[in-house]
Coordinates of C-alpha atoms in Angstrom, one line a residue:
X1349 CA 13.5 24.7 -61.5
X1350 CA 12.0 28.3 -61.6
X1351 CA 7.9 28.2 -63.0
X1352 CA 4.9 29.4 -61.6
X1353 CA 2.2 27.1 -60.8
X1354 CA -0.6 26.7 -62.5
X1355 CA -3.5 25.4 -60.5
X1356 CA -6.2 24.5 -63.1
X1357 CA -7.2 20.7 -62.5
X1358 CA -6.3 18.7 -65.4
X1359 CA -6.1 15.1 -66.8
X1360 CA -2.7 13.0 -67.1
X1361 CA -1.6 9.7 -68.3
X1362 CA 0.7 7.6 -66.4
X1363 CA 2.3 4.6 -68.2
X1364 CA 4.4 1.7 -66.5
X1365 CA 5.4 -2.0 -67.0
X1366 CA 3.8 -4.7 -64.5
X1367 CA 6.6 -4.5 -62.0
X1368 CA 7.0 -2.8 -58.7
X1369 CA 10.2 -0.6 -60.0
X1370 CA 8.0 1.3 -62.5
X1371 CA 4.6 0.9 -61.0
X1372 CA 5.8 2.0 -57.0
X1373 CA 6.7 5.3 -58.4
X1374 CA 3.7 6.0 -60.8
X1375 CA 1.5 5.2 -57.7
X1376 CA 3.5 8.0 -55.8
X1377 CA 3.2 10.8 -58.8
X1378 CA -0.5 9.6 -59.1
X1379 CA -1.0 10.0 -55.2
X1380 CA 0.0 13.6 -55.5
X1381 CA -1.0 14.9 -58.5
X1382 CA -5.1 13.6 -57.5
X1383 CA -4.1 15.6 -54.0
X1384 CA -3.5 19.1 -56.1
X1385 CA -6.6 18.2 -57.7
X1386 CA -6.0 16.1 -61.1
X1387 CA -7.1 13.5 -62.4
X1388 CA -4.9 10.5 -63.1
X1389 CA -5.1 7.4 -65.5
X1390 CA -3.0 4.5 -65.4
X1391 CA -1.8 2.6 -68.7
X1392 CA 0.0 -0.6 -68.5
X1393 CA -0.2 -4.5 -68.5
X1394 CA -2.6 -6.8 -66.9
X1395 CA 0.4 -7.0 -64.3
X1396 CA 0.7 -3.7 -63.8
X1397 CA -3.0 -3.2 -63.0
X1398 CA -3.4 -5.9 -60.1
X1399 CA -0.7 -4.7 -57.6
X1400 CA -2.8 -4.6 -54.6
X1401 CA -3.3 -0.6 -53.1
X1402 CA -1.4 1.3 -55.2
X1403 CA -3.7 2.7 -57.5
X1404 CA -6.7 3.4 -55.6
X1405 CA -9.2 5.7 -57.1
X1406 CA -7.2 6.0 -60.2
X1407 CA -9.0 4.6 -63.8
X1408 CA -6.7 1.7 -65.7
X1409 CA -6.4 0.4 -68.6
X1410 CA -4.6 -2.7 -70.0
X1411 CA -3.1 -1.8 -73.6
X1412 CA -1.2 -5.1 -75.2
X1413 CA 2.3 -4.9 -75.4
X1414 CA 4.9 -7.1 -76.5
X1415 CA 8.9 -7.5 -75.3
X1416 CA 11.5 -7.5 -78.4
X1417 CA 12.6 -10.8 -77.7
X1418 CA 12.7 -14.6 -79.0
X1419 CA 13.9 -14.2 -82.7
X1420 CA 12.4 -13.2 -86.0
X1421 CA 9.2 -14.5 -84.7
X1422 CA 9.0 -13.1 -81.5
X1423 CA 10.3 -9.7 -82.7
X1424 CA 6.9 -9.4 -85.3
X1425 CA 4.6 -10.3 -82.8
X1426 CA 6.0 -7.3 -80.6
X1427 CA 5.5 -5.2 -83.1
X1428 CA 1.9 -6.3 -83.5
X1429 CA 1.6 -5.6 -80.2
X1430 CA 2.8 -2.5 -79.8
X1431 CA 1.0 -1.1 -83.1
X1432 CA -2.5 -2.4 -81.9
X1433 CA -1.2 -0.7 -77.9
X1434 CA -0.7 2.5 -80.1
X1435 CA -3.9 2.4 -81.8
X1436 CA -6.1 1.9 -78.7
X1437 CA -3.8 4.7 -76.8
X1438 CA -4.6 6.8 -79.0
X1439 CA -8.5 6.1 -78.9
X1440 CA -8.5 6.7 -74.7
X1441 CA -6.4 9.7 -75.5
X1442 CA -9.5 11.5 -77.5
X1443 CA -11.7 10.6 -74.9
X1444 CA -9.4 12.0 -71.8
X1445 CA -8.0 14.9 -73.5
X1446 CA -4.6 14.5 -71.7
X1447 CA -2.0 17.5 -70.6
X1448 CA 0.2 15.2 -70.8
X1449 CA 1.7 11.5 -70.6
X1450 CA 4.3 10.1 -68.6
X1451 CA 6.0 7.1 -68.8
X1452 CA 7.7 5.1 -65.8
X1453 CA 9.3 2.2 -68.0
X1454 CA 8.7 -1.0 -69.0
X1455 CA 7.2 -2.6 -72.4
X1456 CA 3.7 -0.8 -72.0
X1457 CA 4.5 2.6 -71.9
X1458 CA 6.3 2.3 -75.3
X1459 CA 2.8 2.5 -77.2
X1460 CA 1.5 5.2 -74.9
X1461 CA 3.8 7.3 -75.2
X1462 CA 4.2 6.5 -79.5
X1463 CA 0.3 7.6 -79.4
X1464 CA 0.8 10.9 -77.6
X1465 CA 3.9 12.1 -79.6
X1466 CA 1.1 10.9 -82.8
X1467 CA -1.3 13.1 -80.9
X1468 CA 0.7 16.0 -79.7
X1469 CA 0.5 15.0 -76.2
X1470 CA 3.4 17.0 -74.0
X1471 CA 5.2 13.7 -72.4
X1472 CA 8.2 13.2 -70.0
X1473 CA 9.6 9.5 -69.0
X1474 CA 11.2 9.4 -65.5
X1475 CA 13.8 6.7 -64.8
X1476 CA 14.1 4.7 -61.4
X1477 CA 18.0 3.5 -61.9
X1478 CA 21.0 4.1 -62.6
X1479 CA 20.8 3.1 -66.6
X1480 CA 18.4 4.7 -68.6
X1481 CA 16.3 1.5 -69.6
X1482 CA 16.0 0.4 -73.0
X1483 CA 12.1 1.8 -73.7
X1484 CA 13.4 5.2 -72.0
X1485 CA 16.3 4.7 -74.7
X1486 CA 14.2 4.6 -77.6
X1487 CA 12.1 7.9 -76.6
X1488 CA 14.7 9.7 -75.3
X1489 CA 14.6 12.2 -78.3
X1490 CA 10.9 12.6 -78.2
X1491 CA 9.8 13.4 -75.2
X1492 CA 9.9 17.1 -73.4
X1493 CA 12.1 16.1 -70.2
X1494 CA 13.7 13.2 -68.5
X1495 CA 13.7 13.0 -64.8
X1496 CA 16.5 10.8 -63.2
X1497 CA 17.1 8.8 -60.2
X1498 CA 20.7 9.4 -59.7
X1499 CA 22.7 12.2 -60.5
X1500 CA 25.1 10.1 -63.4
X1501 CA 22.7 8.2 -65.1
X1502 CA 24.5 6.1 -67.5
X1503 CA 23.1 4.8 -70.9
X1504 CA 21.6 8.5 -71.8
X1505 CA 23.0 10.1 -74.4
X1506 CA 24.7 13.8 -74.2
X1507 CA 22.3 15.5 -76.4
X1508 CA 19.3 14.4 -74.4
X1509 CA 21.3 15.5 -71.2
X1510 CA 19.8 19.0 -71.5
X1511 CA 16.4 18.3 -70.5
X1512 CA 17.5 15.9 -68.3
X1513 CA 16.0 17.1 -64.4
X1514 CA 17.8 15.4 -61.2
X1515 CA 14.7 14.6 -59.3
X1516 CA 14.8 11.0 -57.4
X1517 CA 13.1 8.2 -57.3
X1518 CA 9.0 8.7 -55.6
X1519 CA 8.2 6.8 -52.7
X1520 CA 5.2 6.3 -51.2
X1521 CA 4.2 8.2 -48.1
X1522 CA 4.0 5.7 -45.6
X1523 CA 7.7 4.8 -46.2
X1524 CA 8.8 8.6 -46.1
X1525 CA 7.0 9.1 -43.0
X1526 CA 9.6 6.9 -41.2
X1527 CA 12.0 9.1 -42.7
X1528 CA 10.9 11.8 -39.7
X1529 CA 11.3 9.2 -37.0
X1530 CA 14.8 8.0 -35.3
X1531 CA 16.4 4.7 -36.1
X1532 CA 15.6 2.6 -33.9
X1533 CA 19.4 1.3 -32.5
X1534 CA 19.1 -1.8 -31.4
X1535 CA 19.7 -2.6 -27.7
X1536 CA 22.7 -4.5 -26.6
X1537 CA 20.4 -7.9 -25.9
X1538 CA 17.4 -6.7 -27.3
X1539 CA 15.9 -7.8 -30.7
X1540 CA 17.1 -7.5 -33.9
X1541 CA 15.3 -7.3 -36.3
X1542 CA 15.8 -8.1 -40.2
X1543 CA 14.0 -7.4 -43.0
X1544 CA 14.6 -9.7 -46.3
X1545 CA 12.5 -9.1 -49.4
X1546 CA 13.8 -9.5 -53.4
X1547 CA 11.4 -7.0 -54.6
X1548 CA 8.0 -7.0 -55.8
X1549 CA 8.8 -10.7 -57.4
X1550 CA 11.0 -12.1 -54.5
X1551 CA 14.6 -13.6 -55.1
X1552 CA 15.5 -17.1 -54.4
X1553 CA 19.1 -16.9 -53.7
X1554 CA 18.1 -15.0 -50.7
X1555 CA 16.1 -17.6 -49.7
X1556 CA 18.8 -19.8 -50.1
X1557 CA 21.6 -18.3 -48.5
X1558 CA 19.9 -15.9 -45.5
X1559 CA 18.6 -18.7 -43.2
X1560 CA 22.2 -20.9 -43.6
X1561 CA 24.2 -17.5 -43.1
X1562 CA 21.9 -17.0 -39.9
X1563 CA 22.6 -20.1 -38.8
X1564 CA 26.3 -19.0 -38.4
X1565 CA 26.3 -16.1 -36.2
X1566 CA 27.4 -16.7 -32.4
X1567 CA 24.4 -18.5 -30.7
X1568 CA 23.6 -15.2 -28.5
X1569 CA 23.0 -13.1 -31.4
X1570 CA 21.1 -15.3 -33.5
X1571 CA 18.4 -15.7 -30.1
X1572 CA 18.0 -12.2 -30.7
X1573 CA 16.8 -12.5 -34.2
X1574 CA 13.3 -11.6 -35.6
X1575 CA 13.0 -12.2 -39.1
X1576 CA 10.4 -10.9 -42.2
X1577 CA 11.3 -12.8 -45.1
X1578 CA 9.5 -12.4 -48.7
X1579 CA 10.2 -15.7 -50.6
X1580 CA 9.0 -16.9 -53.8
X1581 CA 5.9 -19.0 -53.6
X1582 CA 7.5 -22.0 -55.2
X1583 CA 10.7 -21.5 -52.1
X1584 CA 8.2 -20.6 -48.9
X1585 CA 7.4 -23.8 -47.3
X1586 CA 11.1 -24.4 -47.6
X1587 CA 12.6 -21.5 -46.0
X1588 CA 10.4 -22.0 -43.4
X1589 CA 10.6 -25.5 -42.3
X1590 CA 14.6 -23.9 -42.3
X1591 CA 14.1 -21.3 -40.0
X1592 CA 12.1 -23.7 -38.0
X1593 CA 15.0 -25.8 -37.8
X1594 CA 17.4 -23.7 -37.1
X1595 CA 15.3 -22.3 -34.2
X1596 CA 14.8 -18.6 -35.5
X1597 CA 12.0 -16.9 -35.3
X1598 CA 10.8 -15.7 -38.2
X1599 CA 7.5 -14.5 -40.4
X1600 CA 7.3 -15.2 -44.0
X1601 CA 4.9 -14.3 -47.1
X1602 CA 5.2 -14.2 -50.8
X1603 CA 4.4 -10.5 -50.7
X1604 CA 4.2 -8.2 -48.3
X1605 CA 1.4 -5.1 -48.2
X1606 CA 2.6 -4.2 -44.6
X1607 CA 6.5 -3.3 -46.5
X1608 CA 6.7 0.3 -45.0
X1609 CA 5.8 -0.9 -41.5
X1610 CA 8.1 -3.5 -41.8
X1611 CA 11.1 -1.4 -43.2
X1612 CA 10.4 0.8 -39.9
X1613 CA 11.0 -1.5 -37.7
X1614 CA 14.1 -3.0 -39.2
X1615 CA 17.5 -2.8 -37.6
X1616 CA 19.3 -4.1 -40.8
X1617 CA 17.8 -5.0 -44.5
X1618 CA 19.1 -7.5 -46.7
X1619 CA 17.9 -7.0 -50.3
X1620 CA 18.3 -6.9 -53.8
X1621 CA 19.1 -3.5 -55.3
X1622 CA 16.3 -2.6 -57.4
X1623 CA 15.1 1.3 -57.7
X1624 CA 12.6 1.4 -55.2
X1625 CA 14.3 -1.0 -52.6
X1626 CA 17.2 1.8 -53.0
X1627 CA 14.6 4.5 -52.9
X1628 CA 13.0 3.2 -49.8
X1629 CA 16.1 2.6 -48.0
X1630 CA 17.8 6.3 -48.3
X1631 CA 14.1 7.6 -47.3
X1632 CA 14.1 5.6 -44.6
X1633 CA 17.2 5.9 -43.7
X1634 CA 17.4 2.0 -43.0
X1635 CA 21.2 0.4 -43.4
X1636 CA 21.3 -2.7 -45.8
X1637 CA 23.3 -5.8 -46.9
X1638 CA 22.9 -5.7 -51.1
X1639 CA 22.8 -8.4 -53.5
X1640 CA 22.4 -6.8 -57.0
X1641 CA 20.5 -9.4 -59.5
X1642 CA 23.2 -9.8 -61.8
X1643 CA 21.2 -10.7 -64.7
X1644 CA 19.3 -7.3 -64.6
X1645 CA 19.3 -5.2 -67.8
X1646 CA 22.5 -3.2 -68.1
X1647 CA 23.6 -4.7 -64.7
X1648 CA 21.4 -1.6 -63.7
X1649 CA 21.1 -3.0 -59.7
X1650 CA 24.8 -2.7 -59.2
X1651 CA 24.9 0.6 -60.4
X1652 CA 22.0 1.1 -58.2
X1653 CA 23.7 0.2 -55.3
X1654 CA 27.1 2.5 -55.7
X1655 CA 26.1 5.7 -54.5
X1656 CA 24.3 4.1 -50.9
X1657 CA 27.3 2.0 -50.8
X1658 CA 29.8 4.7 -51.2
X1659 CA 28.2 6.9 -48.5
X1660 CA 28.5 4.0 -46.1
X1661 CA 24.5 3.5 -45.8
X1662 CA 25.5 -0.1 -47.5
X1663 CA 27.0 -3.3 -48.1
X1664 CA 27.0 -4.6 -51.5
X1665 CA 28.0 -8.1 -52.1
X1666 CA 28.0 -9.6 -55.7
X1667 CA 25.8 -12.9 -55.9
X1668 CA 29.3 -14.5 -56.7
X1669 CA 30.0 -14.0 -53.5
X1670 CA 27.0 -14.0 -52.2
X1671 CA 27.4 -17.0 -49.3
X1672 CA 26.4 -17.9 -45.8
X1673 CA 29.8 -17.4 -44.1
X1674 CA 30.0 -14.0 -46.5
X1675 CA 26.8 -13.1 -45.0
X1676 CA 27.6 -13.9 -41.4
X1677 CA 30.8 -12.0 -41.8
X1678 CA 29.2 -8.9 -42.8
X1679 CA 26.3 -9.6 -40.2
X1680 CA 28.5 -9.4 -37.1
X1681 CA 30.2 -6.6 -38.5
X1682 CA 27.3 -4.0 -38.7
X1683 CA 24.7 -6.0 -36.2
X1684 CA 27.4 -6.4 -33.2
X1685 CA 28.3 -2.8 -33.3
X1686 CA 25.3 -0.6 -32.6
X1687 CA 27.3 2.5 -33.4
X1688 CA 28.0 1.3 -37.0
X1689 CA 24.3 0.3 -37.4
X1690 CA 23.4 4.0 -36.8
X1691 CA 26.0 5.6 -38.7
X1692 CA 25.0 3.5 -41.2
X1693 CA 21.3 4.3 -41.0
X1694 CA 22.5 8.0 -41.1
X1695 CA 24.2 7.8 -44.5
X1696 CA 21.7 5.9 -45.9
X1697 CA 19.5 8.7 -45.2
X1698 CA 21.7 11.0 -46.2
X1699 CA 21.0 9.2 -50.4
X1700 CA 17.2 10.2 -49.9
X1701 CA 15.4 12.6 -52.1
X1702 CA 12.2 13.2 -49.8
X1703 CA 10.7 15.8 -52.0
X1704 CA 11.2 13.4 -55.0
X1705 CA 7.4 13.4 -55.7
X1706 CA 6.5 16.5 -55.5
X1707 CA 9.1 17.6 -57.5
X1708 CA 8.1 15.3 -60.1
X1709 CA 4.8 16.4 -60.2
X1710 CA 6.1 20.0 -60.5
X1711 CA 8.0 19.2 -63.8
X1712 CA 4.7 17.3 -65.2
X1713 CA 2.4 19.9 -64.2
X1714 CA 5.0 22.4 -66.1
X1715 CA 4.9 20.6 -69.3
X1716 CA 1.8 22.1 -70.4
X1717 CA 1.7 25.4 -68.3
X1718 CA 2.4 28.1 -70.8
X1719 CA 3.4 30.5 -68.0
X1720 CA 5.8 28.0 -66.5
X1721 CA 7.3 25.8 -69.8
X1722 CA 10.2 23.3 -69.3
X1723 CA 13.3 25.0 -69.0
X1724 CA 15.8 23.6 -70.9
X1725 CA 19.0 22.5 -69.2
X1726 CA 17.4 23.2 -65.7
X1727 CA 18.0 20.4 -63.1
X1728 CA 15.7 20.7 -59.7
X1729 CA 17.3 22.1 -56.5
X1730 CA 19.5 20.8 -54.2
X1731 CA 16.4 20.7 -51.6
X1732 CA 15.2 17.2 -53.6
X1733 CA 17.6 15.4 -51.8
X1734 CA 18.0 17.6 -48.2

């Protein structure tokens, strides 16, 4: 995307949902843009605003917001909602004076962005997967540009395909600084180390499969084994009196702020396939055992999950098949064979889009640069993914 910067320190509006897909990213953008100089606000749930350290030194705000769901009834009180989210967007917007709004997904940033089209507010949505989700949907012929994940995002619509910009999915900088580092191959009788982690709300068939599939690899491997496991709070005590059984050593938590460090380190990731748990990985360049949560929107995760799988950086296995002996299989395959673990690492890497964030705060510093507008139809360079 040709534009010439435009270095005047300015005010913008990030909106997300409470989870760690659309709030990860926005903590990325914010990190950079306050960098060149800008100030950031963040706009989302009372989720959204208690994820520990990713919005430091950025001003929040809780809007209400309501999901479409549950009926008649539960359809009205959405609305409500979202009217009264409008209202007071609208109110912070007159006191920051925004350049312009962005929108990372999710229930809350529906409002804000309703009150900055209301207001004139330049706005762009950028979407983590593979499917355009359903609020990036709905203001798909709204906003200025749309910055994708992946370069066939399904669900958008060919008209809005024009000021759609290939640009990745943000990660934060203490995952892409591993991205400079080697993998670290494991040694023929060294440890091995695994990282298993459902996302920012944990996964319990992970927690119910990974220690039993463990328990089946030849006894010399699983000696070698050094487990982090994020489990559910309500699953924890019982994956670890497992592991404890089983005799493997492993450390678990219900969320885990040390993530980056512990994607280093990891010979082999076993995961679900949300955005930034694929975003991470190719960044990394860490190889991975995937089980897409198959009750996610659009079946979004295994859509996530085809382009690292088709390079070879993956294995994606359908929670249908999702079982210990599966597991093991596909265990001895990659962790046996050091060679396959680091061609796998390599290809993971090779899905990364390092320069994702500042190429998205590029775009959003262009949408209210008159030297440097949006170009329509322009998709950022091949470098975004290099």
């Amino acid at each position: 995307m040709t534009q010439v910067r435009d270095f005047r320190p300015r005010q913008y509006v990030l909106a997300a949902g409470g989870t760690g897909g659309h709030m990860v990213p926005a903590a990325a953008l914010a990190a950079e843009l306050m960098k060149r100089g800008h100030r950031v606000a963040l706009v989302s749930d009372a989720r959204g605003v208690r994820f520990p350290g990713l919005f430091e030194g950025v001003q929040t705000h809780v809007i209400p917001a309501g999901r479409f769901a549950g009926g008649p009834l539960g359809w009205a009180k959405a609305a409500r909602l979202m009217i009264e989210g409008r209202a007071i967007a609208r109110d912070l917007y007159r006191d920051l004076r925004p350049a312009a709004v962005i929108g990372f997904g999710g229930y809350p940033a529906f409002p804000a962005l309703a009150a900055a089209f209301a207001a004139g507010i330049p706005t762009a949505v950028h979407e983590q997967n593979a499917v355009l989700g359903r609020v990036n949907r709905l203001v798909a012929a709204r906003v200025d540009a749309i910055a994708t994940s992946y370069a066939q995002t399904e669900r958008m619509k060919s008209r809005h395909r024009a000021k759609a910009h290939l640009i990745g999915n943000p990660v934060r900088e203490s995952v892409l600084a591993w991205r400079a580092r080697p993998y670290p191959v494991p040694e023929e009788d060294g440890i091995f180390r695994v990282l298993v982690t459902g996302g920012s709300q944990g996964a319990s068939v992970l927690s119910q499969v990974v220690p039993d599939g463990l328990a089946l690899l030849p006894v010399a491997f699983r000696r070698r084994l050094q487990v982090t496991h994020q489990a559910r709070i309500e699953d924890i005590d019982a994956v670890r009196e497992k592991y404890a059984s089983l005799d493997i050593a492993a450390d678990l938590a219900t969320y885990l702020p040390d993530l980056p460090e512990a994607l280093g380190w990891s010979h082999l990731v076993i995961a679900r396939a949300g955005a930034s748990t694929i975003a991470e990985l190719t960044a990394a360049g860490r190889p991975a055992i995937l089980v897409p949560l198959p009750s996610a929107t659009d079946d979004h995760q295994t859509a996530n999950a085809r382009e690292i799988t088709a390079a070879g950086g993956a294995r994606t296995i359908p929670q249908s098949a999702f079982t210990p002996p599966e597991l093991a299989k596909q265990m001895q395959k990659l962790g046996l064979d050091p060679e396959a673990l680091g061609n796998a690492a390599t290809r993971a890497r090779s899905c990364g889009a390092p320069h994702a964030v500042t190429d998205l705060a590029d775009l959003v510093e262009s949408l209210d640069a008159p030297r440097a507008r949006v170009m329509v139809g322009a998709t950022i360079t091949k470098k975004a993914f290099a």
